[in-house]
PDB file of C-alpha atoms in Angstrom:
ATOM      1  CA  PHE A  84       8.799   0.387   7.913  1.00  0.00           C
ATOM      2  CA  ASP A  85      12.254  -0.471   9.213  1.00  0.00           C
ATOM      3  CA  ILE A  86      12.537  -3.555   6.982  1.00  0.00           C
ATOM      4  CA  ASP A  87      15.519  -5.311   5.212  1.00  0.00           C
ATOM      5  CA  ILE A  88      14.456  -6.065   1.592  1.00  0.00           C
ATOM      6  CA  ASP A  89      15.272  -9.560   0.530  1.00  0.00           C
ATOM      7  CA  ASP A  90      17.278  -9.190  -2.833  1.00  0.00           C
ATOM      8  CA  LYS A  91      15.002 -11.936  -4.086  1.00  0.00           C
ATOM      9  CA  TYR A  92      12.020  -9.445  -4.064  1.00  0.00           C
ATOM     10  CA  ILE A  93      13.617  -6.285  -4.970  1.00  0.00           C
ATOM     11  CA  GLU A  94      12.297  -6.463  -8.777  1.00  0.00           C
ATOM     12  CA  ASP A  95       8.704  -6.797  -6.859  1.00  0.00           C
ATOM     13  CA  TYR A  96       9.450  -3.655  -4.876  1.00  0.00           C
ATOM     14  CA  ASP A  97      10.607  -1.841  -7.910  1.00  0.00           C
ATOM     15  CA  GLN A  98       7.480  -2.772  -9.692  1.00  0.00           C
ATOM     16  CA  ALA A  99       5.330  -1.792  -6.759  1.00  0.00           C
ATOM     17  CA  LEU A 100       6.715   1.945  -7.077  1.00  0.00           C
ATOM     18  CA  THR A 101       6.678   2.323 -10.682  1.00  0.00           C
ATOM     19  CA  HIS A 102       3.917   4.113 -12.516  1.00  0.00           C
ATOM     20  CA  TYR A 103       3.238   3.749 -16.134  1.00  0.00           C
ATOM     21  CA  ASN A 104       2.192   6.759 -17.945  1.00  0.00           C
ATOM     22  CA  ASP A 105       1.779   5.322 -21.286  1.00  0.00           C
ATOM     23  CA  ASP A 106      -0.629   3.631 -23.670  1.00  0.00           C
ATOM     24  CA  ARG A 107      -0.304   0.020 -22.122  1.00  0.00           C
ATOM     25  CA  PRO A 108      -3.842  -1.521 -21.530  1.00  0.00           C
ATOM     26  CA  LYS A 109      -4.944  -1.043 -17.880  1.00  0.00           C
ATOM     27  CA  GLY A 110      -5.003  -4.018 -15.585  1.00  0.00           C
ATOM     28  CA  THR A 111      -2.051  -5.544 -17.541  1.00  0.00           C
ATOM     29  CA  ARG A 112       0.800  -3.648 -15.591  1.00  0.00           C
ATOM     30  CA  ASP A 113       2.454  -5.418 -12.874  1.00  0.00           C
ATOM     31  CA  PRO A 114       2.131  -2.580 -10.407  1.00  0.00           C
ATOM     32  CA  GLU A 115      -1.790  -2.491 -11.115  1.00  0.00           C
ATOM     33  CA  ARG A 116      -1.834  -6.099 -10.400  1.00  0.00           C
ATOM     34  CA  LEU A 117       0.065  -5.933  -7.171  1.00  0.00           C
ATOM     35  CA  ALA A 118      -2.235  -2.933  -6.074  1.00  0.00           C
ATOM     36  CA  PHE A 119      -5.220  -5.355  -6.598  1.00  0.00           C
ATOM     37  CA  LEU A 120      -3.701  -7.888  -4.151  1.00  0.00           C
ATOM     38  CA  GLY A 121      -2.452  -5.313  -1.823  1.00  0.00           C
ATOM     39  CA  ASP A 122      -5.904  -3.532  -1.502  1.00  0.00           C
ATOM     40  CA  ALA A 123      -7.331  -6.885  -0.372  1.00  0.00           C
ATOM     41  CA  TYR A 124      -4.578  -7.697   1.967  1.00  0.00           C
ATOM     42  CA  LEU A 125      -4.802  -4.077   3.460  1.00  0.00           C
ATOM     43  CA  GLU A 126      -8.330  -4.091   4.124  1.00  0.00           C
ATOM     44  CA  PHE A 127      -8.090  -7.698   5.553  1.00  0.00           C
ATOM     45  CA  ILE A 128      -5.443  -6.963   8.047  1.00  0.00           C
ATOM     46  CA  VAL A 129      -7.339  -3.723   9.155  1.00  0.00           C
ATOM     47  CA  ARG A 130     -10.588  -5.689   9.548  1.00  0.00           C
ATOM     48  CA  GLU A 131      -8.826  -8.276  11.501  1.00  0.00           C
ATOM     49  CA  TYR A 132      -7.280  -5.974  13.747  1.00  0.00           C
ATOM     50  CA  LEU A 133     -10.796  -4.350  14.595  1.00  0.00           C
ATOM     51  CA  LEU A 134     -12.183  -7.683  15.089  1.00  0.00           C
ATOM     52  CA  ASN A 135      -9.800  -8.784  17.524  1.00  0.00           C
ATOM     53  CA  HIS A 136     -11.160  -5.683  19.491  1.00  0.00           C
ATOM     54  CA  LYS A 137     -14.833  -6.989  19.295  1.00  0.00           C
ATOM     55  CA  GLY A 138     -15.225  -6.307  22.837  1.00  0.00           C
ATOM     56  CA  ASN A 139     -14.229  -2.643  22.580  1.00  0.00           C
ATOM     57  CA  PHE A 140     -16.240  -1.737  19.378  1.00  0.00           C
ATOM     58  CA  SER A 141     -19.607  -2.397  17.844  1.00  0.00           C
ATOM     59  CA  LEU A 142     -20.004  -3.202  14.466  1.00  0.00           C
ATOM     60  CA  GLY A 143     -20.924   0.285  13.418  1.00  0.00           C
ATOM     61  CA  GLU A 144     -17.874   1.485  15.363  1.00  0.00           C
ATOM     62  CA  MET A 145     -15.549  -1.014  13.426  1.00  0.00           C
ATOM     63  CA  ASN A 146     -17.088   0.251  10.162  1.00  0.00           C
ATOM     64  CA  ASP A 147     -16.533   3.729  10.957  1.00  0.00           C
ATOM     65  CA  LEU A 148     -12.965   3.119  12.087  1.00  0.00           C
ATOM     66  CA  LYS A 149     -12.104   1.058   8.909  1.00  0.00           C
ATOM     67  CA  LYS A 150     -13.676   3.109   6.291  1.00  0.00           C
ATOM     68  CA  PRO A 151     -11.539   6.247   6.168  1.00  0.00           C
ATOM     69  CA  LEU A 152      -8.483   4.088   6.115  1.00  0.00           C
ATOM     70  CA  VAL A 153      -9.247   1.439   3.273  1.00  0.00           C
ATOM     71  CA  GLU A 154     -10.368   4.046   0.856  1.00  0.00           C
ATOM     72  CA  ASN A 155      -7.860   5.522  -1.681  1.00  0.00           C
ATOM     73  CA  ASP A 156      -7.805   8.735   0.439  1.00  0.00           C
ATOM     74  CA  GLY A 157      -6.735   6.739   3.391  1.00  0.00           C
ATOM     75  CA  TRP A 158      -3.917   4.854   1.678  1.00  0.00           C
ATOM     76  CA  THR A 159      -2.867   8.114  -0.114  1.00  0.00           C
ATOM     77  CA  LYS A 160      -2.532   9.897   3.301  1.00  0.00           C
ATOM     78  CA  VAL A 161      -0.588   6.956   4.875  1.00  0.00           C
ATOM     79  CA  ALA A 162       1.534   7.059   1.506  1.00  0.00           C
ATOM     80  CA  GLU A 163       2.317  10.924   2.048  1.00  0.00           C
ATOM     81  CA  LYS A 164       3.032  10.630   5.562  1.00  0.00           C
ATOM     82  CA  ILE A 165       5.807   7.878   5.001  1.00  0.00           C
ATOM     83  CA  GLY A 166       7.073   9.802   1.833  1.00  0.00           C
ATOM     84  CA  LEU A 167       6.497   7.237  -0.582  1.00  0.00           C
ATOM     85  CA  GLY A 168       5.921   9.848  -3.395  1.00  0.00           C
ATOM     86  CA  GLU A 169       9.515  10.340  -3.451  1.00  0.00           C
ATOM     87  CA  GLN A 170      10.154   6.753  -4.248  1.00  0.00           C
ATOM     88  CA  ILE A 171       7.944   6.398  -7.020  1.00  0.00           C
ATOM     89  CA  VAL A 172       9.285   6.467 -10.471  1.00  0.00           C
ATOM     90  CA  THR A 173       7.203   6.906 -13.751  1.00  0.00           C
ATOM     91  CA  VAL A 174       7.879   5.206 -16.904  1.00  0.00           C
ATOM     92  CA  GLN A 175       6.728   6.606 -20.224  1.00  0.00           C
ATOM     93  CA  HIS A 176       7.292   4.787 -23.394  1.00  0.00           C
ATOM     94  CA  ASP A 177      10.169   2.706 -21.492  1.00  0.00           C
ATOM     95  CA  LYS A 178      12.047   5.720 -20.030  1.00  0.00           C
ATOM     96  CA  ARG A 179      12.161   6.077 -16.443  1.00  0.00           C
ATOM     97  CA  PHE A 180      11.840   9.743 -14.899  1.00  0.00           C
ATOM     98  CA  GLU A 181      10.913  11.371 -11.662  1.00  0.00           C
ATOM     99  CA  ASN A 182       7.113  11.227 -11.141  1.00  0.00           C
ATOM    100  CA  LYS A 183       5.549  14.719 -12.039  1.00  0.00           C
ATOM    101  CA  THR A 184       2.148  13.558 -12.829  1.00  0.00           C
ATOM    102  CA  GLU A 185      -1.004  15.710 -11.817  1.00  0.00           C
ATOM    103  CA  ASP A 186      -2.825  12.763 -10.431  1.00  0.00           C
ATOM    104  CA  LYS A 187      -0.747  11.985  -7.368  1.00  0.00           C
ATOM    105  CA  THR A 188      -3.965  10.804  -5.217  1.00  0.00           C
ATOM    106  CA  ARG A 189      -4.547   7.966  -7.377  1.00  0.00           C
ATOM    107  CA  ILE A 190      -0.922   6.903  -7.977  1.00  0.00           C
ATOM    108  CA  LEU A 191       0.016   7.199  -4.225  1.00  0.00           C
ATOM    109  CA  ALA A 192      -2.859   4.958  -3.127  1.00  0.00           C
ATOM    110  CA  ARG A 193      -1.898   2.465  -5.799  1.00  0.00           C
ATOM    111  CA  SER A 194       1.737   2.310  -5.034  1.00  0.00           C
ATOM    112  CA  PHE A 195       1.006   1.719  -1.237  1.00  0.00           C
ATOM    113  CA  GLU A 196      -1.457  -0.952  -2.087  1.00  0.00           C
ATOM    114  CA  ALA A 197       1.105  -2.544  -4.435  1.00  0.00           C
ATOM    115  CA  LEU A 198       3.923  -2.119  -1.765  1.00  0.00           C
ATOM    116  CA  ALA A 199       1.633  -3.864   0.864  1.00  0.00           C
ATOM    117  CA  ALA A 200       1.123  -6.687  -1.634  1.00  0.00           C
ATOM    118  CA  VAL A 201       5.003  -7.430  -1.815  1.00  0.00           C
ATOM    119  CA  LEU A 202       5.292  -6.973   1.844  1.00  0.00           C
ATOM    120  CA  SER A 203       2.708  -9.503   2.399  1.00  0.00           C
ATOM    121  CA  TYR A 204       4.697 -12.327   0.425  1.00  0.00           C
ATOM    122  CA  ASP A 205       8.277 -11.188   1.133  1.00  0.00           C
ATOM    123  CA  SER A 206       9.254 -14.466   3.106  1.00  0.00           C
ATOM    124  CA  GLY A 207      12.273 -12.567   4.519  1.00  0.00           C
ATOM    125  CA  LEU A 208      10.246 -10.097   6.436  1.00  0.00           C
ATOM    126  CA  ASN A 209       9.453 -10.826  10.379  1.00  0.00           C
ATOM    127  CA  ASN A 210       5.587 -10.291  10.579  1.00  0.00           C
ATOM    128  CA  PRO A 211       4.786  -7.585   8.008  1.00  0.00           C
ATOM    129  CA  LYS A 212       1.048  -7.414   9.004  1.00  0.00           C
ATOM    130  CA  GLU A 213       2.249  -6.325  12.692  1.00  0.00           C
ATOM    131  CA  LYS A 214       4.453  -3.797  10.874  1.00  0.00           C
ATOM    132  CA  LEU A 215       1.701  -2.247   8.859  1.00  0.00           C
ATOM    133  CA  ILE A 216      -0.627  -2.309  11.955  1.00  0.00           C
ATOM    134  CA  ASP A 217       1.808  -0.589  13.952  1.00  0.00           C
ATOM    135  CA  LEU A 218       2.309   2.090  11.324  1.00  0.00           C
ATOM    136  CA  PHE A 219      -1.405   2.919  11.177  1.00  0.00           C
ATOM    137  CA  ILE A 220      -1.447   3.190  15.042  1.00  0.00           C
ATOM    138  CA  LYS A 221       1.372   5.465  15.048  1.00  0.00           C
ATOM    139  CA  LEU A 222      -0.087   7.659  12.415  1.00  0.00           C
ATOM    140  CA  GLY A 223      -3.342   7.915  14.382  1.00  0.00           C
ATOM    141  CA  TYR A 224      -5.564   5.734  11.933  1.00  0.00           C
ATOM    142  CA  LEU A 225      -6.169   2.823  14.292  1.00  0.00           C
ATOM    143  CA  PRO A 226      -6.512   2.773  18.130  1.00  0.00           C
ATOM    144  CA  LYS A 227      -3.875   1.011  20.089  1.00  0.00           C
ATOM    145  CA  LYS A 228      -5.052  -2.300  21.712  1.00  0.00           C
TER     146      LYS A 228
END
């Protein structure tokens, strides 16, 4: 993303890129909670971007453009294209190791959503929303203005 990470948020970025592969209750893990916020943030910025093009697209066209991107498959493809999988660490019973899990699709989507959540509130970043939209345009998921 061409961003400078503020040391104040480094632990949050670390959590966003951590996958827990153990018996912790689902929904209680920090990365999952970040993904919950990030999913809503990503869908909002994509919808807002398309809405700002209201003269160019009908409601049906906006939905058609949004749908493949805001689903897990869309976030997974974006995560793969930016090499996010290489940054994810798996924790199993408090031991960290390289991610070798079989369900990379869900993990990549969740990690990208969690990363977006941290980007959304990292006060040291200059307009993270625009950086994400520019990425989606560059990768061909959204049309240019």
